Short mmCIF file of C-alpha atoms in Angstrom, two decimals:
data_model
loop_
_atom_site.label_atom_id
_atom_site.label_comp_id
_atom_site.label_asym_id
_atom_site.label_seq_id
_atom_site.Cartn_x
_atom_site.Cartn_y
_atom_site.Cartn_z
CA ARG A 1 139.26 129.26 119.57
CA LEU A 2 142.06 131.82 119.68
CA ARG A 3 142.99 131.13 116.06
CA LEU A 4 139.36 131.67 115.04
CA HIS A 5 139.33 135.00 116.88
CA ASP A 6 142.55 136.03 115.10
CA GLY A 7 141.07 135.01 111.74
CA LYS A 8 137.90 137.04 112.40
CA LEU A 9 135.69 133.97 112.05
CA ILE A 10 134.47 134.67 115.57
CA LYS A 11 132.78 138.07 115.69
CA ASP A 12 129.52 139.82 116.53
CA ARG A 13 126.81 138.87 114.07
CA ARG A 14 123.21 140.02 113.47
CA TYR A 15 120.35 137.62 112.79
CA HIS A 16 116.63 138.45 112.81
CA LEU A 17 117.25 141.98 114.17
CA ARG A 18 119.30 140.64 117.06
CA THR A 19 123.06 140.86 117.60
CA TYR A 20 124.88 137.74 118.83
CA PRO A 21 128.36 138.55 120.20
CA ASN A 22 131.44 136.38 119.61
CA CYS A 23 129.89 133.69 117.43
CA PHE A 24 130.75 131.83 114.23
CA VAL A 25 128.81 130.35 111.33
CA ALA A 26 128.98 126.55 111.32
CA LYS A 27 129.34 126.24 107.54
CA GLU A 28 132.18 128.80 107.50
CA LEU A 29 133.96 126.98 110.30
CA THR A 30 133.76 123.64 108.46
CA ASP A 31 135.35 125.34 105.44
CA TRP A 32 138.07 126.75 107.72
CA LEU A 33 138.84 123.32 109.22
CA ILE A 34 139.41 121.86 105.74
CA ASP A 35 141.40 124.87 104.46
CA HIS A 36 143.70 124.74 107.52
CA LYS A 37 144.06 120.94 107.32
CA GLU A 38 142.42 120.41 110.70
CA ALA A 39 139.98 118.03 108.99
CA PRO A 40 140.38 116.07 105.73
CA ASP A 41 136.71 116.43 104.72
CA ARG A 42 133.39 117.91 105.83
CA GLU A 43 132.20 114.72 107.50
CA THR A 44 135.27 114.62 109.76
CA GLY A 45 134.91 118.34 110.49
CA ILE A 46 131.32 117.81 111.61
CA ARG A 47 132.37 114.90 113.85
CA LEU A 48 135.10 117.05 115.42
CA MET A 49 132.77 119.93 116.20
CA GLN A 50 130.20 117.50 117.57
CA LYS A 51 132.90 116.30 119.96
CA LEU A 52 133.31 119.87 121.17
CA MET A 53 129.56 120.16 121.65
CA ASP A 54 129.43 116.86 123.56
CA HIS A 55 132.13 118.16 125.91
CA TYR A 56 130.34 121.50 126.49
CA ILE A 57 132.99 123.54 124.69
CA ILE A 58 130.72 125.03 122.02
CA HIS A 59 126.94 125.37 121.73
CA HIS A 60 124.25 126.84 119.51
CA VAL A 61 123.74 130.50 120.44
CA CYS A 62 120.09 129.87 121.41
CA ASP A 63 120.62 126.23 122.46
CA GLU A 64 118.00 125.22 119.90
CA HIS A 65 120.22 122.50 118.39
CA SER A 66 121.94 119.79 120.42
CA ASP A 67 123.97 118.63 117.44
CA TYR A 68 126.37 120.43 115.12
CA LYS A 69 124.83 121.16 111.73
CA ASP A 70 126.97 122.10 108.75
CA ALA A 71 124.70 125.01 107.85
CA LYS A 72 124.30 128.77 108.25
CA LEU A 73 123.64 128.46 111.96
CA LEU A 74 125.38 130.44 114.71
CA TYR A 75 127.44 128.69 117.37
CA ARG A 76 129.63 130.04 120.13
CA PHE A 77 132.49 128.90 122.38
CA ARG A 78 131.24 128.70 125.95
CA LYS A 79 134.43 130.43 127.05
CA ASP A 80 133.20 133.48 125.13
CA ASP A 81 129.85 133.76 126.91
CA GLY A 82 130.77 132.59 130.42
CA THR A 83 128.84 129.29 130.27
CA PHE A 84 131.87 126.96 130.17
CA PRO A 85 131.56 124.55 133.14
CA LEU A 86 134.68 124.78 135.31
CA SER A 87 134.72 121.33 136.91
CA LYS A 88 137.49 120.29 139.28
CA ASP A 89 139.19 118.34 136.47
CA VAL A 90 139.20 121.37 134.18
CA LYS A 91 140.48 123.67 136.93
CA VAL A 92 143.40 121.33 137.69
CA PHE A 93 144.23 121.02 133.98
CA VAL A 94 144.20 124.80 133.49
CA ARG A 95 146.33 125.25 136.62
CA GLY A 96 148.82 122.70 135.33
CA GLN A 97 149.03 124.42 131.95
CA SER A 98 149.58 127.79 133.65
CA LEU A 99 152.38 126.41 135.83
CA TYR A 100 154.03 124.72 132.85
CA GLU A 101 154.01 127.90 130.77
CA LYS A 102 155.44 129.85 133.71
CA LEU A 103 158.20 127.30 134.25
CA VAL A 104 159.35 127.02 130.64
CA SER A 105 159.39 130.78 130.10
CA VAL A 106 161.89 131.63 132.87
CA GLU A 107 165.66 131.44 132.78
CA GLU A 108 167.31 128.74 134.88
CA SER A 109 164.06 126.80 135.00
CA ILE A 110 163.84 123.77 137.28
CA LEU A 111 162.53 121.82 134.25
CA LYS A 112 165.52 120.00 132.78
CA VAL A 113 166.51 116.87 130.91
CA ARG A 114 167.71 114.43 133.57
CA GLU A 115 168.85 110.85 133.61
CA GLU A 116 167.80 108.07 135.97
CA ASN A 117 168.91 104.43 135.64
CA SER A 118 170.54 105.27 132.27
CA VAL A 119 167.25 106.59 130.88
CA LYS A 120 166.87 110.25 129.89
CA TYR A 121 163.61 112.04 130.72
CA GLN A 122 162.31 115.36 129.37
CA ARG A 123 160.74 118.18 131.43
CA THR A 124 161.85 116.76 134.80
CA PHE A 125 162.13 118.27 138.27
CA LEU A 126 162.73 117.10 141.82
CA GLY A 127 159.72 117.06 144.12
CA CYS A 128 161.42 119.32 146.68
CA GLU A 129 162.49 121.73 143.89
CA MET A 130 158.90 122.07 142.74
CA ILE A 131 157.74 122.70 146.32
CA ASP A 132 160.40 125.41 146.77
CA TRP A 133 159.39 127.05 143.48
CA LEU A 134 155.64 126.97 144.17
CA VAL A 135 156.10 128.65 147.57
CA GLN A 136 158.67 131.15 146.26
CA GLU A 137 156.41 132.20 143.34
CA GLY A 138 153.34 132.54 145.55
CA GLU A 139 151.56 129.63 143.82
CA ALA A 140 151.13 128.03 147.25
CA GLU A 141 151.10 129.59 150.72
CA ASN A 142 153.15 126.84 152.35
CA ARG A 143 154.81 123.50 151.67
CA LYS A 144 151.75 121.50 152.70
CA GLU A 145 149.56 123.34 150.20
CA ALA A 146 152.23 122.88 147.53
CA VAL A 147 152.32 119.11 148.15
CA GLU A 148 148.52 118.97 147.80
CA LEU A 149 148.77 120.84 144.48
CA GLY A 150 151.49 118.45 143.27
CA ARG A 151 149.35 115.45 144.20
CA ALA A 152 146.36 116.88 142.35
CA LEU A 153 148.52 117.40 139.24
CA LEU A 154 149.75 113.80 139.43
CA GLU A 155 146.31 112.33 140.01
CA HIS A 156 145.03 114.14 136.92
CA GLY A 157 147.85 112.83 134.73
CA ILE A 158 149.64 116.16 134.27
CA ILE A 159 152.83 115.17 136.08
CA GLN A 160 154.14 111.75 137.04
CA HIS A 161 157.04 110.01 138.71
CA VAL A 162 159.46 109.19 135.89
CA SER A 163 158.95 105.44 136.33
CA ASN A 164 155.39 105.60 137.74
CA ARG A 165 156.38 104.17 141.12
CA HIS A 166 155.62 107.02 143.53
CA HIS A 167 152.96 109.56 144.35
CA PHE A 168 154.08 113.17 144.75
CA PHE A 169 156.25 113.88 147.82
CA ASP A 170 158.38 116.76 149.13
CA SER A 171 161.63 114.89 148.47
CA ASP A 172 164.41 114.43 145.92
CA ILE A 173 162.31 111.97 143.87
CA LEU A 174 162.36 112.75 140.15
CA TYR A 175 159.12 113.74 138.39
CA GLN A 176 158.26 115.06 134.94
CA PHE A 177 155.46 116.89 133.20
CA TRP A 178 153.65 114.09 131.38
CA ILE A 179 151.89 116.61 129.12
CA ASN A 180 153.92 118.85 126.84
CA PHE A 181 151.49 121.76 126.70
CA ARG A 182 153.46 123.45 123.94
CA ARG A 183 153.08 120.60 121.48
CA ARG A 184 150.64 121.77 118.84
CA ARG A 185 147.73 119.35 118.85
CA ARG A 186 145.47 118.65 115.94
CA LEU A 187 141.72 118.44 116.40
CA THR A 188 141.65 114.98 114.82
CA GLU A 189 143.31 113.64 117.99
CA LEU A 190 139.90 114.03 119.64
CA LEU A 191 138.56 111.17 117.56
CA ASN A 192 141.15 108.75 119.01
CA GLU A 193 140.85 109.77 122.67
CA ASN A 194 139.21 106.52 123.81
CA SER A 195 141.48 104.08 121.96
CA SER A 196 143.51 103.35 125.13
CA ARG A 197 140.42 101.93 126.78
CA THR A 198 139.87 99.23 124.14
CA LEU A 199 140.10 95.78 125.71
CA SER A 200 141.02 92.56 124.00
CA GLU A 201 137.95 90.60 122.96
CA SER A 202 139.59 87.86 120.91
CA PRO A 203 138.54 84.38 122.08
CA ASP A 204 142.14 83.26 121.48
CA SER A 205 143.61 85.93 123.73
CA PRO A 206 145.10 84.73 127.04
CA PHE A 207 143.39 87.76 128.59
CA CYS A 208 139.86 87.00 127.33
CA LEU A 209 137.05 87.17 129.84
CA ARG A 210 135.76 83.63 129.47
CA LYS A 211 136.66 80.33 127.93
CA LEU A 212 134.52 79.27 124.95
CA ASN A 213 134.87 75.51 125.49
CA PRO A 214 135.62 75.07 129.18
CA ASP A 215 136.52 71.78 130.79
CA PRO A 216 133.47 69.97 132.22
CA GLY A 217 134.91 69.80 135.69
CA ASN A 218 135.35 73.52 136.21
CA THR A 219 133.31 75.34 138.81
CA SER A 220 131.19 78.44 138.34
CA PHE A 221 132.62 81.90 138.78
CA LEU A 222 131.57 85.39 137.84
CA SER A 223 132.29 86.04 134.19
CA VAL A 224 132.23 89.68 133.16
CA GLN A 225 130.99 90.40 129.67
CA THR A 226 132.27 93.31 127.59
CA ASN A 227 128.85 94.95 127.71
CA LYS A 228 129.38 95.42 131.47
CA GLU A 229 126.59 92.98 132.26
CA ILE A 230 127.52 90.37 134.85
CA LYS A 231 126.15 86.86 134.83
CA ILE A 232 126.71 83.66 136.72
CA VAL A 233 128.01 81.43 133.95
CA SER A 234 128.18 77.71 134.69
CA ALA A 235 131.41 75.91 133.78
CA VAL A 236 133.41 79.16 133.57
CA ARG A 237 136.24 78.82 136.00
CA ARG A 238 137.00 82.48 136.58
CA SER A 239 136.83 85.96 135.17
CA SER A 240 139.58 88.22 134.06
CA ILE A 241 140.12 91.44 135.92
CA THR A 242 137.30 93.90 135.61
CA SER A 243 134.73 95.40 137.91
CA LEU A 244 131.62 93.84 139.37
CA THR A 245 130.03 97.23 139.42
CA GLY A 246 130.43 100.37 141.47
CA ASN A 247 131.31 103.54 139.72
CA SER A 248 133.23 106.45 141.15
CA ASN A 249 134.03 107.85 137.73
CA PRO A 250 131.43 110.38 136.52
CA TYR A 251 132.28 109.64 132.87
CA PHE A 252 131.10 106.03 133.18
CA SER A 253 127.56 106.21 134.50
CA ALA A 254 126.10 102.96 133.19
CA ALA A 255 125.49 100.68 136.16
CA PRO A 256 126.09 96.97 135.52
CA MET A 257 123.64 94.44 136.95
CA LEU A 258 123.86 90.88 138.21
CA VAL A 259 121.56 88.46 136.41
CA PHE A 260 120.49 85.16 137.96
CA PRO A 261 118.17 82.47 136.57
CA PRO A 262 115.29 83.07 137.03
CA VAL A 263 116.02 86.70 136.17
CA ALA A 264 116.51 88.81 139.28
CA GLU A 265 118.47 92.05 139.29
CA CYS A 266 120.46 93.63 142.09
CA ASN A 267 123.58 95.67 142.72
CA PRO A 268 126.46 93.65 144.16
CA LYS A 269 127.68 95.13 147.41
CA SER A 270 131.27 96.18 147.98
CA VAL A 271 133.29 93.85 150.17
CA LEU A 272 134.74 96.90 151.96
CA LYS A 273 133.30 97.59 155.40
CA ARG A 274 133.76 101.33 154.83
CA PRO A 275 135.16 103.65 152.12
CA VAL A 276 138.93 104.27 152.24
CA THR A 277 140.65 107.29 150.67
CA ASN A 278 144.10 107.54 149.10
CA GLU A 279 145.07 110.02 151.81
CA GLU A 280 144.28 107.44 154.47
CA LEU A 281 146.28 104.74 152.68
CA LEU A 282 149.33 106.96 152.19
CA SER A 283 149.37 108.80 155.51
CA PRO A 284 152.43 108.12 157.71
CA GLY A 285 151.82 105.36 160.24
CA ALA A 286 148.68 104.11 158.48
CA PRO A 287 147.81 100.48 159.36
CA TYR A 288 148.52 99.14 155.87
CA ILE A 289 151.38 97.12 154.42
CA LYS A 290 152.40 96.89 150.79
CA LYS A 291 152.85 93.53 149.06
CA THR A 292 154.14 92.66 145.60
CA LEU A 293 152.29 89.90 143.74
CA THR A 294 153.44 88.20 140.53
CA ILE A 295 150.50 86.59 138.76
CA VAL A 296 150.93 84.47 135.63
CA GLY A 297 147.66 84.45 133.70
CA ASP A 298 146.39 81.29 132.05
CA ALA A 299 144.03 80.77 129.12
CA VAL A 300 141.08 81.93 131.25
CA GLY A 301 142.53 85.03 132.86
CA TRP A 302 144.08 85.95 136.20
CA GLY A 303 141.20 85.00 138.46
CA PHE A 304 140.24 88.17 140.30
CA VAL A 305 137.79 91.05 140.09
CA VAL A 306 138.46 94.74 140.75
CA ARG A 307 135.87 97.28 141.77
CA GLY A 308 135.64 100.99 142.62
CA GLY A 309 138.20 103.66 141.95
CA ARG A 310 140.60 106.11 143.59
CA PRO A 311 141.53 103.66 145.08
CA CYS A 312 140.35 100.43 143.46
CA HIS A 313 140.05 97.32 145.59
CA ILE A 314 139.94 93.56 145.05
CA GLN A 315 136.28 92.56 145.09
CA ALA A 316 136.58 88.81 144.44
CA VAL A 317 139.29 86.17 144.02
CA ASP A 318 138.84 82.75 142.43
CA PRO A 319 140.22 80.34 145.08
CA GLY A 320 141.59 78.07 142.34
CA GLY A 321 143.08 80.77 140.14
CA PRO A 322 146.54 82.29 139.61
CA ALA A 323 145.79 85.40 141.72
CA ALA A 324 144.89 83.33 144.79
CA ALA A 325 148.04 81.25 144.33
CA ALA A 326 150.08 84.47 144.30
CA GLY A 327 148.57 85.61 147.61
CA MET A 328 145.84 87.98 146.46
CA LYS A 329 142.93 88.52 148.87
CA VAL A 330 139.68 90.46 148.80
CA CYS A 331 139.75 93.99 150.27
CA GLN A 332 143.33 94.64 149.14
CA PHE A 333 143.87 97.99 147.40
CA VAL A 334 145.60 98.17 144.00
CA PHE A 335 148.69 100.39 144.33
CA SER A 336 150.53 99.69 141.07
CA VAL A 337 150.20 97.60 137.91
CA ASN A 338 153.38 96.52 136.10
CA GLY A 339 155.28 99.36 137.77
CA MET A 340 152.69 102.06 137.08
CA TYR A 341 151.17 103.90 140.06
CA VAL A 342 147.37 103.50 139.82
CA LEU A 343 145.81 104.62 143.12
CA HIS A 344 144.29 107.61 141.31
CA LEU A 345 142.73 105.60 138.46
CA ASP A 346 139.26 104.10 137.98
CA TYR A 347 138.68 100.40 137.45
CA GLN A 348 138.07 100.74 133.70
CA THR A 349 141.54 102.22 133.18
CA ILE A 350 143.17 99.58 135.37
CA SER A 351 141.31 96.87 133.44
CA SER A 352 142.66 98.30 130.19
CA LEU A 353 146.22 98.39 131.53
CA ILE A 354 146.08 94.74 132.52
CA MET A 355 144.17 93.44 129.51
CA THR A 356 146.61 95.08 127.08
CA GLY A 357 149.73 94.27 129.13
CA PRO A 358 151.90 91.18 129.45
CA ARG A 359 150.57 87.81 130.55
CA THR A 360 152.78 87.91 133.65
CA LEU A 361 151.23 90.59 135.84
CA VAL A 362 153.18 92.32 138.62
CA MET A 363 150.91 94.14 141.07
CA GLU A 364 151.57 96.02 144.27
CA VAL A 365 148.66 95.88 146.69
CA MET A 366 148.07 97.48 150.07
CA GLU A 367 146.58 95.30 152.78
CA ALA A 368 145.22 96.26 156.20
CA ILE A 369 147.31 95.07 159.15
CA GLU A 370 145.14 92.76 161.24
#
């Protein structure tokens, strides 16, 4: 957007006796994308700008077109007409970018290359250093507010503990900015943004969701299909990890359904008696204990189902599966997966982490003290 302003592609334009401020011509912008190597061809350029439309970044000046047309039509960045939706996620991201720019532009910055367990990490800082800096610079009124800001940055993937084992605390734990805001990004990266969510669907994969030729003696268990539809499948011993349903993530609004013969649809209920927040789980003296489970998957999967998000919980466990043998129980909360802190993630992301990870799964779970 700023480059287009500098190049005078964004300017006030007249059309049918009316002036439209701060807009660009779609066809001219497609030419610009190709000339500046932001897109290899017109088709890719159109796809990129459609992505920006889908994410409410640009729009037709009169909102008469919901898609991006490579024609002499006027479009505008929502930031230029005050219609850009500032959701909580966007506000946290912008705040993180602002803090990063402020930190890297000062002398004697707390952001440094540091080493932990013989591994060097870029853009690192100690939790207590960040708290001191936020209060000193007026970015937070007190240490409590600074901790809350740090936790929001971590939960939105802007900062992280260097080995993904801790949430954000006012301590000498080492963190880093996960996003390098000064790295120049190319628009074509938008077309690959969902690749990390791709799950293995190969029938030969040890992480596949169901066995194609199961043994006759196996019992029924919920098998979750990749189309998010859930069925009771006879002779399928257990499912791999994925969610029964339940959706706390606004970007995944399709609600899965249970299907029984004869066809009857319903929403499976959560096994939790009441909702539990991350703050409740992590508060000092909370009635929860942490357990580490090592689960070796077999040709069918790991034998448990996850549901919900922020935090996710164990919805079902196959009594004859690897997870049950490792000590997994329903109602436990998923704290980490293979060393990565995941309390802030939704079940789709956790599913992806497990399905694309090693066969031997190491999970930390939090369990209520009876």
